[in-house]
Coordinates of C-alpha atoms in Angstrom, one line a residue:
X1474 CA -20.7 -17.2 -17.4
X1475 CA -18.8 -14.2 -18.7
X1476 CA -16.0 -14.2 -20.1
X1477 CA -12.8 -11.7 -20.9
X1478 CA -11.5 -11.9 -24.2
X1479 CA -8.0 -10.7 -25.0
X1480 CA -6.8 -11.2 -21.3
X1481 CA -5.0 -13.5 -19.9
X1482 CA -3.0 -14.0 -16.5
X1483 CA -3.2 -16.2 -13.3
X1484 CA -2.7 -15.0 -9.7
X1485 CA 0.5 -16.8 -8.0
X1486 CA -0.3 -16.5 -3.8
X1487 CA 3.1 -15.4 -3.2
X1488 CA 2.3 -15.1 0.9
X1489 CA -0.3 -13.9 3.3
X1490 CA -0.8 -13.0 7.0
X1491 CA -2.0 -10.9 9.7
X1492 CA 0.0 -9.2 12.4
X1493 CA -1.3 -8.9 16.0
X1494 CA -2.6 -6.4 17.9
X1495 CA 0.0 -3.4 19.2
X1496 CA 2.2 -4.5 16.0
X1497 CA 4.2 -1.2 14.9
X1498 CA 3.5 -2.8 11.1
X1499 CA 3.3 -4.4 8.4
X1500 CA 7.2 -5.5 6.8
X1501 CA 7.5 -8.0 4.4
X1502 CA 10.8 -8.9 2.7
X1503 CA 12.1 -11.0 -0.2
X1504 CA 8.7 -11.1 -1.6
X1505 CA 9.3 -8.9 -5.1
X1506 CA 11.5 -11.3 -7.5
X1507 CA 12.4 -11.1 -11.1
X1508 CA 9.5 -14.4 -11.7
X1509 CA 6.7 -11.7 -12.1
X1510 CA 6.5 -8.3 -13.8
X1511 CA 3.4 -7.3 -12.1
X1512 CA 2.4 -8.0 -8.4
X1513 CA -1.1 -7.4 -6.9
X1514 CA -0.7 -6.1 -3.0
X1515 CA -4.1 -6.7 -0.5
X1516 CA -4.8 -5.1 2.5
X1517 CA -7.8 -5.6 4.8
X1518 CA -8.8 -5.3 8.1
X1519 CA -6.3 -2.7 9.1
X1520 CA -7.5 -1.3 12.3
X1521 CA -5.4 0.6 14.3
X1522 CA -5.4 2.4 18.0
X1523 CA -5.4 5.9 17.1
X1524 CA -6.4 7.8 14.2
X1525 CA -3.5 7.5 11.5
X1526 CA -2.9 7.3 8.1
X1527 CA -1.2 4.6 6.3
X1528 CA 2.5 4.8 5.0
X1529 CA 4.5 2.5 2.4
X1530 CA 8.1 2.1 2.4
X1531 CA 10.1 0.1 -0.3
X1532 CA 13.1 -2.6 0.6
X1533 CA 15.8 -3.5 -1.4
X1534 CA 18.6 -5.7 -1.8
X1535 CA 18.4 -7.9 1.7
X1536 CA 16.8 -6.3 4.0
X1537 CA 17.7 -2.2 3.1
X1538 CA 14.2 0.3 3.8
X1539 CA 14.1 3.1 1.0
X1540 CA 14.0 6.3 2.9
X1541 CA 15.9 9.2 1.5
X1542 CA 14.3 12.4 1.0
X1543 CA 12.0 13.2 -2.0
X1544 CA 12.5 9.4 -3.3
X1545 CA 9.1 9.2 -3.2
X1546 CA 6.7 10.7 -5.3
X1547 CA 3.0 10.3 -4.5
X1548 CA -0.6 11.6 -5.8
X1549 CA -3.8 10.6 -5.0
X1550 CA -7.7 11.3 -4.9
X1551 CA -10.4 10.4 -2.9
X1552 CA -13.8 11.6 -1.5
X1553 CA -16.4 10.9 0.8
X1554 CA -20.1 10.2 1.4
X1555 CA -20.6 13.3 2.5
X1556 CA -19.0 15.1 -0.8
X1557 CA -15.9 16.1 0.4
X1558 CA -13.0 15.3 -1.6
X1559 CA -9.6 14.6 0.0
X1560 CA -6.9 15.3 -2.8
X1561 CA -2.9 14.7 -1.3
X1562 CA 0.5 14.6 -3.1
X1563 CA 4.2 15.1 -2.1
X1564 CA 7.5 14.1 -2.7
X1565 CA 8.8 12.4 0.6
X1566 CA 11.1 9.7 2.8
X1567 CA 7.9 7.6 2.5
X1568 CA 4.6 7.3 0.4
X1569 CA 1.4 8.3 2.1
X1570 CA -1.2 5.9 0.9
X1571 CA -4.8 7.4 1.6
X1572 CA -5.5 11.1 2.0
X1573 CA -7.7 10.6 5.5
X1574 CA -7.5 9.5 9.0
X1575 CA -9.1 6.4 9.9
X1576 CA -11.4 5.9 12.7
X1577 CA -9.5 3.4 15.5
X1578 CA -13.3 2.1 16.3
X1579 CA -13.1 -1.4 16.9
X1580 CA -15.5 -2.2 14.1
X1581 CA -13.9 0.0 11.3
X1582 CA -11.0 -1.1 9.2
X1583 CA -8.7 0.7 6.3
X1584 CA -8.5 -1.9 3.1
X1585 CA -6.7 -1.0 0.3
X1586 CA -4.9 -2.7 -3.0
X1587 CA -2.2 -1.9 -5.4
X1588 CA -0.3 -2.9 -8.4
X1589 CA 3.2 -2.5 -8.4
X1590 CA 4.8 -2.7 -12.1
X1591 CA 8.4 -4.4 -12.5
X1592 CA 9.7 -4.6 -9.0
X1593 CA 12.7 -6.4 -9.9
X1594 CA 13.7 -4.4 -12.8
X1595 CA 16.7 -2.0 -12.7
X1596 CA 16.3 0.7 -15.8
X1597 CA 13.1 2.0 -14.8
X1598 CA 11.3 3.7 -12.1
X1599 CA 9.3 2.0 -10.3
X1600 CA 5.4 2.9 -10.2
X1601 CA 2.6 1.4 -7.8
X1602 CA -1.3 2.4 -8.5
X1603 CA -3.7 1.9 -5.6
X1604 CA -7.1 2.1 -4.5
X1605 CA -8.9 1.9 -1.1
X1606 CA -11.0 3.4 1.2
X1607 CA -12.3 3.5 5.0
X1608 CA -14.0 5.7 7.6
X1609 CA -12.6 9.7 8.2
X1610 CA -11.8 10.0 12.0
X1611 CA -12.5 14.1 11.5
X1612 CA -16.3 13.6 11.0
X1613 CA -17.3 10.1 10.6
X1614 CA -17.7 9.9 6.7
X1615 CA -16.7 6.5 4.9
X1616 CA -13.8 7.9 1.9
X1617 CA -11.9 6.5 -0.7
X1618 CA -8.6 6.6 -1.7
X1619 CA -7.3 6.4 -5.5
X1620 CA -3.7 7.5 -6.2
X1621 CA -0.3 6.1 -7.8
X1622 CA 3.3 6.8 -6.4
X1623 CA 6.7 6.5 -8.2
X1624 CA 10.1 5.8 -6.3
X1625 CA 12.6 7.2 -8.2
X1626 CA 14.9 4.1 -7.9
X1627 CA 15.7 2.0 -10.0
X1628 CA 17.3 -0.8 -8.3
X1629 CA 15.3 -4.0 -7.7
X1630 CA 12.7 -3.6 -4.9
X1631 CA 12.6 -7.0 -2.9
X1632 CA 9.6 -6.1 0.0
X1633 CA 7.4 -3.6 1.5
X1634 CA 6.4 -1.8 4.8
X1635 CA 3.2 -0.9 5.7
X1636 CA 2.6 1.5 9.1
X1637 CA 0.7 3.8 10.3
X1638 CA 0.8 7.5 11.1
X1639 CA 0.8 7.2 15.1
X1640 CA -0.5 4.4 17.3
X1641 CA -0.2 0.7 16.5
X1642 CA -2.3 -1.8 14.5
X1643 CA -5.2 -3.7 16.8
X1644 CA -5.2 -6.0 13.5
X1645 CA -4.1 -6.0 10.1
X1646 CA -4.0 -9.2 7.2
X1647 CA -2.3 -8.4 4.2
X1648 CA -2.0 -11.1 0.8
X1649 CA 0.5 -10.6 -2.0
X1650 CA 0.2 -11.9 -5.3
X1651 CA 2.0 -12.3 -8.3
X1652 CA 0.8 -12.4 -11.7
X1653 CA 1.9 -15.0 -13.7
X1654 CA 1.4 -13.2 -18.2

């Protein structure tokens, strides 16, 4: 088989799930600790019951959801089989993940990853890059989503929420890695 030369790093499960259907979301505390630099974020399966888009939150300390105004700073790309492009950025309470609507059809889902960068430092910013994709609501076209968001905190993020735009999840599972360098 192949192999990588020059990299090195093993993925640490740090915890997994799913949430049932009519769940408001996705929160997940005291999973960011100083043991990693680097975490690895998965989400699959997300179906919800309306067309919505997903949103990220951060946690700190305990139990404490980030959402002051303009703390977070997000851009992103995407486009779509049809070659429309969805570009979206903003500074916000909250961190818009994907640039489209998902279709709530019971066989489409929204997955997505990211890699957050130094959760549990306190000098810098902190700065997750993501990728994902799904199915537009608006016209039916499969999309993707590329992007990166910054918080502008810089004390220690210890968990994450996930939710959607309107409606509620009919499914969701999510894994969270860390990366052991």
């Amino acid at each position: 088989g192949a192999s990588l030369t020059g990299i090195s790093g093993t993925l640490v499960k740090i915890t997994s799930g799913t949430v049932s259907s009519g769940a408001s979301e996705i929160a997940l505390t005291g999973v960011f600790t100083s043991t990693y630099k680097i975490y690895k974020i998965y989400l699959y399966d997300w179906n919800g019951s309306a067309s919505a888009r997903p949103y990220l939150r951060w946690y700190t300390g305990t139990n404490t959801e980030q959402s002051s105004t303009d703390t977070y700073q997000y851009a992103g790309a995407g486009y779509n089989h049809g070659g429309g492009g969805s570009n979206w950025g903003g500074a916000d309470d909250i961190a818009l993940i994907a640039g489209e609507d998902h279709r709530p059809d019971t066989d489409e889902h929204f997955a997505w990853e990211g890699t957050l960068y130094n959760p549990a430092g306190t000098t810098l910013k902190k700065r997750l890059v993501f990728a994902g994709g799904g199915r537009k609501n608006s016209d039916n076209k499969a999309f993707s989503s590329h992007g990166a968001l910054e918080w502008s905190g810089t004390n220690a993020i210890t968990g994450v929420r996930f939710y959607p735009s309107g409606g509620t999840l009919d499914s969701a599972s999510y894994v969270i890695y860390g990366v052991l360098i």
